[in-house]
Every structure is written in structure tokens, then in C-alpha cells.
PDB file of C-alpha atoms and ligand atoms in Angstrom:
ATOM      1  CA  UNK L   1     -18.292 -28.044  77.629  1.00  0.00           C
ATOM      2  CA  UNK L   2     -17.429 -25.358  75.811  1.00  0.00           C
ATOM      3  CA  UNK L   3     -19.723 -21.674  76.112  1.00  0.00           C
ATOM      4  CA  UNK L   4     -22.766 -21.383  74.277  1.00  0.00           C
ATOM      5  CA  UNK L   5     -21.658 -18.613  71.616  1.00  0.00           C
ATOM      6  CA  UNK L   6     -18.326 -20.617  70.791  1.00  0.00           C
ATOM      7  CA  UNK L   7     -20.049 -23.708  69.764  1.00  0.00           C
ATOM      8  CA  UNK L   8     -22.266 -21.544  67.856  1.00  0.00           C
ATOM      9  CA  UNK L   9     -19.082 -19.551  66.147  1.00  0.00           C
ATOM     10  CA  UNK L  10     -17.951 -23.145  65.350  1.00  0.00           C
ATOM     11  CA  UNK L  11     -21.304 -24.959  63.937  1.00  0.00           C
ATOM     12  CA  UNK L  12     -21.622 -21.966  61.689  1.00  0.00           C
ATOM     13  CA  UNK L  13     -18.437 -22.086  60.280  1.00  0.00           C
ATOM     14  CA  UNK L  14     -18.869 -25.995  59.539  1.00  0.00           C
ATOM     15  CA  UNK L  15     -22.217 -24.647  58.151  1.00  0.00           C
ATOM     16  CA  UNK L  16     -20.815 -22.516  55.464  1.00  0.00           C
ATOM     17  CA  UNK L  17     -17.985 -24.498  54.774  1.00  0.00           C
ATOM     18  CA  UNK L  18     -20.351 -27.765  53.906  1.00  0.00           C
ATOM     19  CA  UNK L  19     -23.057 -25.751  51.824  1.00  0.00           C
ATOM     20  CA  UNK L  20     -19.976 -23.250  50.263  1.00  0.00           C
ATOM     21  CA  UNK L  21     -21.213 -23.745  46.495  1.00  0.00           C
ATOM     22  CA  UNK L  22     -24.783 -25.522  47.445  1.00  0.00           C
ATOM     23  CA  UNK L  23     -27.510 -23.596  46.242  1.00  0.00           C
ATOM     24  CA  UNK L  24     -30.707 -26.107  46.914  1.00  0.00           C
ATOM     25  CA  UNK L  25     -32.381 -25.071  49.781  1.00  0.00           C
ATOM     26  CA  UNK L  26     -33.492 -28.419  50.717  1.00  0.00           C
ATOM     27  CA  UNK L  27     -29.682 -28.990  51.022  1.00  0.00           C
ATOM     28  CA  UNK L  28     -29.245 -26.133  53.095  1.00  0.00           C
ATOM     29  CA  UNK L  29     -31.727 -26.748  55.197  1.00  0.00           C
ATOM     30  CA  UNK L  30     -31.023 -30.537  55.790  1.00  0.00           C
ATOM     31  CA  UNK L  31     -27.536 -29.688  56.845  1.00  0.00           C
ATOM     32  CA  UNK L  32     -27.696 -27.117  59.349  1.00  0.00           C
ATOM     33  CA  UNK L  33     -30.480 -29.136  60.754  1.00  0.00           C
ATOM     34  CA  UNK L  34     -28.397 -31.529  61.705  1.00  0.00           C
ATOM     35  CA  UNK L  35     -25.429 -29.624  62.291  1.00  0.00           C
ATOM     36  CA  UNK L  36     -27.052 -27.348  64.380  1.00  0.00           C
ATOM     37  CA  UNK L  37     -28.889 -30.755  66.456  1.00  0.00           C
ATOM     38  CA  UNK L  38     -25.757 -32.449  67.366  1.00  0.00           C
ATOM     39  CA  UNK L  39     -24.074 -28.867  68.305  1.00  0.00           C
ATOM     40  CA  UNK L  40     -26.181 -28.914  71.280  1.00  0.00           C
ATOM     41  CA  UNK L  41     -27.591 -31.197  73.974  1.00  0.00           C
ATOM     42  CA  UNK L  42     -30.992 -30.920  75.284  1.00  0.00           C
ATOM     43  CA  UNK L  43     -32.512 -30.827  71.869  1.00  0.00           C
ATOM     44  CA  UNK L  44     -35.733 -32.873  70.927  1.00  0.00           C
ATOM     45  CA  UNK L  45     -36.547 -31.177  67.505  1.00  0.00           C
ATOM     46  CA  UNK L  46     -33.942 -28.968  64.998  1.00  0.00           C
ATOM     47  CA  UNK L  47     -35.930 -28.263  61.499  1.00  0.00           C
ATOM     48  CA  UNK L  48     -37.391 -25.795  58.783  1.00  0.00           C
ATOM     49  CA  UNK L  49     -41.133 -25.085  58.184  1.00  0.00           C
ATOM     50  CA  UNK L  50     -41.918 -23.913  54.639  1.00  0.00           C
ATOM     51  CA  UNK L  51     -43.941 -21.228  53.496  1.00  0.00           C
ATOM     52  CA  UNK L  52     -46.278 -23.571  51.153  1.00  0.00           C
ATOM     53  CA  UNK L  53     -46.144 -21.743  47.832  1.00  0.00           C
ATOM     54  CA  UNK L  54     -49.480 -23.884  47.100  1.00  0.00           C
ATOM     55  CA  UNK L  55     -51.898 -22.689  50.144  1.00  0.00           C
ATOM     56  CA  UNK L  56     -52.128 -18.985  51.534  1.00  0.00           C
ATOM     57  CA  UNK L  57     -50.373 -18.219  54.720  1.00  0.00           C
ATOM     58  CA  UNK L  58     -49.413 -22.186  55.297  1.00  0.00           C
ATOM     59  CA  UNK L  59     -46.107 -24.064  56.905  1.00  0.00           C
ATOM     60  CA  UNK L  60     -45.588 -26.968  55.379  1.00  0.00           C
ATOM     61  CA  UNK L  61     -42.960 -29.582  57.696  1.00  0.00           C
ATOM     62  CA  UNK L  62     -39.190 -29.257  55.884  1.00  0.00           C
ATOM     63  CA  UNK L  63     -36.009 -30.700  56.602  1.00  0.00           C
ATOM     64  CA  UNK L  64     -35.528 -31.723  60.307  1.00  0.00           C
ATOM     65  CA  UNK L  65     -33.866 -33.940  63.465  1.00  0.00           C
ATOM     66  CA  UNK L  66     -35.497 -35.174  66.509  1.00  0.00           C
ATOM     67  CA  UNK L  67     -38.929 -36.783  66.673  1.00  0.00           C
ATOM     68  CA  UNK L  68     -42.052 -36.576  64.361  1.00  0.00           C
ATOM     69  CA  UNK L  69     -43.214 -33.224  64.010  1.00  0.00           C
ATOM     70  CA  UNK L  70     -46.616 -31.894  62.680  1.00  0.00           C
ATOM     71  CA  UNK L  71     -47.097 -31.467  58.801  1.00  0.00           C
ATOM     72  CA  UNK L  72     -48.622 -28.670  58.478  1.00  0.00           C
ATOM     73  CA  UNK L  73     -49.395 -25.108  60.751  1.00  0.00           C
ATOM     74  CA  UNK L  74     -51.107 -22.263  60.230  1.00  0.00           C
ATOM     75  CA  UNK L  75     -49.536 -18.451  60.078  1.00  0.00           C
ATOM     76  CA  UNK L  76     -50.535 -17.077  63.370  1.00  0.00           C
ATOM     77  CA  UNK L  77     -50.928 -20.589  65.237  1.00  0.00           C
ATOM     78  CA  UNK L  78     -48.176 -21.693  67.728  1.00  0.00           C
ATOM     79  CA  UNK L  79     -44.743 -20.248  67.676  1.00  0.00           C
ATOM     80  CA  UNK L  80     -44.163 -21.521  64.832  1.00  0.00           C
ATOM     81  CA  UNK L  81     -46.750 -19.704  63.162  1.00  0.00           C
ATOM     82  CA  UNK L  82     -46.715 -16.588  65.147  1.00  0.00           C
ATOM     83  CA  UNK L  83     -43.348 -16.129  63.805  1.00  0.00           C
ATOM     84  CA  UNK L  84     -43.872 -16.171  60.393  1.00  0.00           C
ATOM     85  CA  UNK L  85     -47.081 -13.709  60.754  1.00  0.00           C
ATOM     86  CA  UNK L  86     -45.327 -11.355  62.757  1.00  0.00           C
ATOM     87  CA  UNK L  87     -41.507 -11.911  60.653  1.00  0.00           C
ATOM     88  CA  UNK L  88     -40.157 -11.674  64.575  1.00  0.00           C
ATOM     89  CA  UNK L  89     -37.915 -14.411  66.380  1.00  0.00           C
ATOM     90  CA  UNK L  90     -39.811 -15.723  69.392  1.00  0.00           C
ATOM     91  CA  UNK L  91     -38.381 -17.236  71.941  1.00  0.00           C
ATOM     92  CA  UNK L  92     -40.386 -18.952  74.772  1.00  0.00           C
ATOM     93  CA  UNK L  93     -38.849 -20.674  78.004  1.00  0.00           C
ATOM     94  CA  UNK L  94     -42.588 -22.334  78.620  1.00  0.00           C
ATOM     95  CA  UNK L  95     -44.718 -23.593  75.888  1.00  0.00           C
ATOM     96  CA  UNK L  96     -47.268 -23.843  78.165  1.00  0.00           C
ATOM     97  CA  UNK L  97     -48.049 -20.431  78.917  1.00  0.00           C
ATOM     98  CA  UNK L  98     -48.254 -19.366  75.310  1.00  0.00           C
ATOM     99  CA  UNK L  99     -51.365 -19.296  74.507  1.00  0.00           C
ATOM    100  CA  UNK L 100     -52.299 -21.787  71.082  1.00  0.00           C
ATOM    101  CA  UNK L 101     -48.470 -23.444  71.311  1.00  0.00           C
ATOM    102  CA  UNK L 102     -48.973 -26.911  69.051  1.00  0.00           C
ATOM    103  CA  UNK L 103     -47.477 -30.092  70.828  1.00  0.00           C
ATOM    104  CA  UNK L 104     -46.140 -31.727  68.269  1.00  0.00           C
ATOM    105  CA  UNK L 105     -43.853 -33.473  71.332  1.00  0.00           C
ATOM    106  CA  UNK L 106     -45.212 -33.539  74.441  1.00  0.00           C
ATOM    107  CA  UNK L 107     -41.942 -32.779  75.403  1.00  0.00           C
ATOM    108  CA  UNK L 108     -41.133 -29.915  74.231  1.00  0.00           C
ATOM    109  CA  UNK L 109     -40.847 -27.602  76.756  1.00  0.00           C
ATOM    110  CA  UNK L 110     -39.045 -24.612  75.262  1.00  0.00           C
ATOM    111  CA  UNK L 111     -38.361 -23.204  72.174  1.00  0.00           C
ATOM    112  CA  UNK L 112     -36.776 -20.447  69.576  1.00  0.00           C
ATOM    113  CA  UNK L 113     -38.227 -20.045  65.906  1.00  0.00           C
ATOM    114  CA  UNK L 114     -36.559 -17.605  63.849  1.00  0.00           C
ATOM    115  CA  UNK L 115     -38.076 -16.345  60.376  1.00  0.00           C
ATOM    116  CA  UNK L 116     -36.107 -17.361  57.809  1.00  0.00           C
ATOM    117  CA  UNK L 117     -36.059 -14.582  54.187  1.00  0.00           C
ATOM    118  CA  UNK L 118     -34.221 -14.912  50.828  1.00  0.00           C
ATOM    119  CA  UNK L 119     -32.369 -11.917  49.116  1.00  0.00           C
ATOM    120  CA  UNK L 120     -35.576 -10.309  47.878  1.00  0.00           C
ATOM    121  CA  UNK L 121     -36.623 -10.147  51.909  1.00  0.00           C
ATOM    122  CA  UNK L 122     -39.179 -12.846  51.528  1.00  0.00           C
ATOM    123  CA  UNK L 123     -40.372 -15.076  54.024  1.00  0.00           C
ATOM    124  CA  UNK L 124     -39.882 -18.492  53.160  1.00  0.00           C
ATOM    125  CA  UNK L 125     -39.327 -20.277  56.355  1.00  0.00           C
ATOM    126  CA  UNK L 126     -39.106 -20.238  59.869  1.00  0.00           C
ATOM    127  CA  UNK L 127     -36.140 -22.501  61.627  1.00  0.00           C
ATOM    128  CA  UNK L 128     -37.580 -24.085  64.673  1.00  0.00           C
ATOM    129  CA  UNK L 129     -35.485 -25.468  67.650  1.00  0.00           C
ATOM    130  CA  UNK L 130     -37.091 -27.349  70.554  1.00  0.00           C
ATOM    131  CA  UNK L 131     -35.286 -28.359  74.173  1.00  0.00           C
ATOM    132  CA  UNK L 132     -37.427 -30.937  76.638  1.00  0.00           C
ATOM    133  CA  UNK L 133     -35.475 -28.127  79.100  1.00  0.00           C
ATOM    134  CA  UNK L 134     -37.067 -25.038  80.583  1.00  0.00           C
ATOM    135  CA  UNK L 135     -35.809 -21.491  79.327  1.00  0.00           C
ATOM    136  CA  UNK L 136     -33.185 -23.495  76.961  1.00  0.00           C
ATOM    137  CA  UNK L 137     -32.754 -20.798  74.683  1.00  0.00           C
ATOM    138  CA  UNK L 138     -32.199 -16.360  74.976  1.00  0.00           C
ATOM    139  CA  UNK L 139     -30.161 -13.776  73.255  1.00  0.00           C
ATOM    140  CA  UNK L 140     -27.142 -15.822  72.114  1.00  0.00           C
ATOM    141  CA  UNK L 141     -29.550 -17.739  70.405  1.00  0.00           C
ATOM    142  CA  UNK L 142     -31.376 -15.672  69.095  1.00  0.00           C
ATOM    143  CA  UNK L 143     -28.568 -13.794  67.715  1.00  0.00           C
ATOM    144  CA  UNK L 144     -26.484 -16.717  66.215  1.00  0.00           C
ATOM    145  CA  UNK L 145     -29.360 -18.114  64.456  1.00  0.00           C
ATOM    146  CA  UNK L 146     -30.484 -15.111  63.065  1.00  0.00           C
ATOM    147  CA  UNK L 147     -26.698 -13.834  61.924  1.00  0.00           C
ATOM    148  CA  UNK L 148     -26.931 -17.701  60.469  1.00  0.00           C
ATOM    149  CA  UNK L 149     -29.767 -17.972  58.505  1.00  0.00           C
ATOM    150  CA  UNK L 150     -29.276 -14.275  57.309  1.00  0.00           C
ATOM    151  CA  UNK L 151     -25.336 -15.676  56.198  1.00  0.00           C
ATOM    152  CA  UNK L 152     -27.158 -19.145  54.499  1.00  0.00           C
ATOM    153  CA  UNK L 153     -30.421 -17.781  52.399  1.00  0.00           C
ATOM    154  CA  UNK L 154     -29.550 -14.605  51.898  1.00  0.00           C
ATOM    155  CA  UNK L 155     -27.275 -14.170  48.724  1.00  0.00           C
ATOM    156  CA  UNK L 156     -24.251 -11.479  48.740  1.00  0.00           C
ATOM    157  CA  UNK L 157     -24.122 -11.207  52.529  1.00  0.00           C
TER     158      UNK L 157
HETATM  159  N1  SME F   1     -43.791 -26.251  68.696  1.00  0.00           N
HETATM  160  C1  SME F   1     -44.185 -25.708  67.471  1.00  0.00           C
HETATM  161  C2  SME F   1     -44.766 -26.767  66.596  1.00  0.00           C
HETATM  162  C3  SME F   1     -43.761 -27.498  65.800  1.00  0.00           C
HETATM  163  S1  SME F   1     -42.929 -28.594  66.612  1.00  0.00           S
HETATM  164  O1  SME F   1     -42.929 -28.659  67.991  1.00  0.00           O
HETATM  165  C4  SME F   1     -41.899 -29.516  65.818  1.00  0.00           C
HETATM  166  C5  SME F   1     -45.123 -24.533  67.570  1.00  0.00           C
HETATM  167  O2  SME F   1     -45.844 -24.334  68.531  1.00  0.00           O
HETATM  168  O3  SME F   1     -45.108 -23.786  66.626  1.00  0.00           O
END
């Protein structure tokens, strides 16, 4: 198998090669959620929550792979949430000891959320990935995804 940050330097080439002249975010979101799911093993959950532009401070469920997760969350509730209040990646190797985490999968064991902003440096969605695996996720991660949804939803970069 190859290392962690090549497979990463290859999914996000596929990534902007597929969405090169796609513009709908729903598009863009659908396909490096499942790009970025069968990447990588020990996944249970790849996927976008929206900022709802219809309720204050809301996630609404977006594009996604793996099993059901919840609709809707909260800013400041879960990772998920605490991510898009704070507009800071989080990554967590337990769930369990972070205090309010939502179990959408009892599974899910670790995770990485990383705000997603458009060219104007709103927020308008945090990318979620969640491994049934202890401590599944660290810098790499957190560095690819970022450099990637940066490359995707942000426009001249
Ligand atoms: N684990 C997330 C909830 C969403 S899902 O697991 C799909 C959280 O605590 O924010």
C-alpha cells in the first residue's frame, strides 16, 4: 500500500481533473466524497455539512459515502460543529473523550473535520471524515485536506 501523502497527491489530482470546469458545489462535493472514500480504507463516513443559509449557525447533511449520517447539527455541537464555530480543523483519535461528540455511527471512532470557505473567506461547509479505527487521522491529513478544499472552493488559487 502505497504512503499516506502519495495517495493523497494522487486523489487530489483525480479531484481536479474530474471537477476541472464544474462549478456546482453539489458536484464538487459529491465527487471528492467519493473519491476521497475509496482512496482510503478504514473509512465509515466521507461527506460535506452545509452551512444552512435558511437557519442561523445550522449544518445541514450534504453530499456523502458510508452509512446514514445525522441531518442536521448545531455550530458548536460535536466536531462537526465545533469546527465550523471555531473555523479550525479538528482532529480527534477518540470520539469518546470529546466532550458533546454526536454518534451518528456508533462506530465511529475517530475523526478529522476541516472548515470548508469560498473566495470571499466564507464558511460554507465543513468536510467530515470518519474511521471505525483509533487515531486514523494527523498532520498529513490535516494538511492534504485543507490544501484540497482550499484548491476546490476557493476560486483563483
Ligand atoms: N461525528 C460527527 C457527526 C457527524 S457524523 O458522524 C457523520 C460530529 O461529532 O460532529
Amino acid at each position: 500500500m502505497s504512503d499516506k501523502a502519495d495517495i493523497y497527491t494522487r486523489v487530489t489530482k483525480e479531484i481536479l481533473a474530474v471537477l476541472e470546469g464544474e462549478h456546482n458545489e453539489v458536484a464538487r462535493m459529491a465527487t471528492i466524497s467519493c473519491l476521497l472514500h475509496e482512496a482510503f480504507e478504514d473509512r465509515i463516513w466521507t461527506g460535506f455539512y452545509i452551512v444552512d443559509p435558511e437557519k442561523s449557525e445550522e449544518l445541514v447533511v450534504g453530499p456523502y459515502q458510508g452509512t446514514l449520517g445525522c441531518l442536521r447539527i448545531p455550530f458548536g455541537k460535536g466536531v462537526c460543529g465545533t469546527a465550523a464555530a471555531e473555523l479550525v480543523t479538528q482532529v480527534v483519535e477518540d470520539v469518546h473523550d470529546f466532550p458533546g461528540h454526536i454518534a451518528c455511527d456508533s462506530r465511529s471512532v475517530s475523526e478529522i473535520v476541516v472548515p470548508v470557505r469560498n473566495d470571499r473567506g466564507e464558511l460554507i461547509a465543513v468536510l467530515d471524515i470518519d474511521s471505525d479505527k483509533p487515531a486514523m487521522f494527523d498532520t498529513t491529513d490535516r494538511e492534504a485536506l485543507e490544501h484540497l478544499v482550499i484548491q476546490v472552493f476557493t476560486s483563483g488559487t
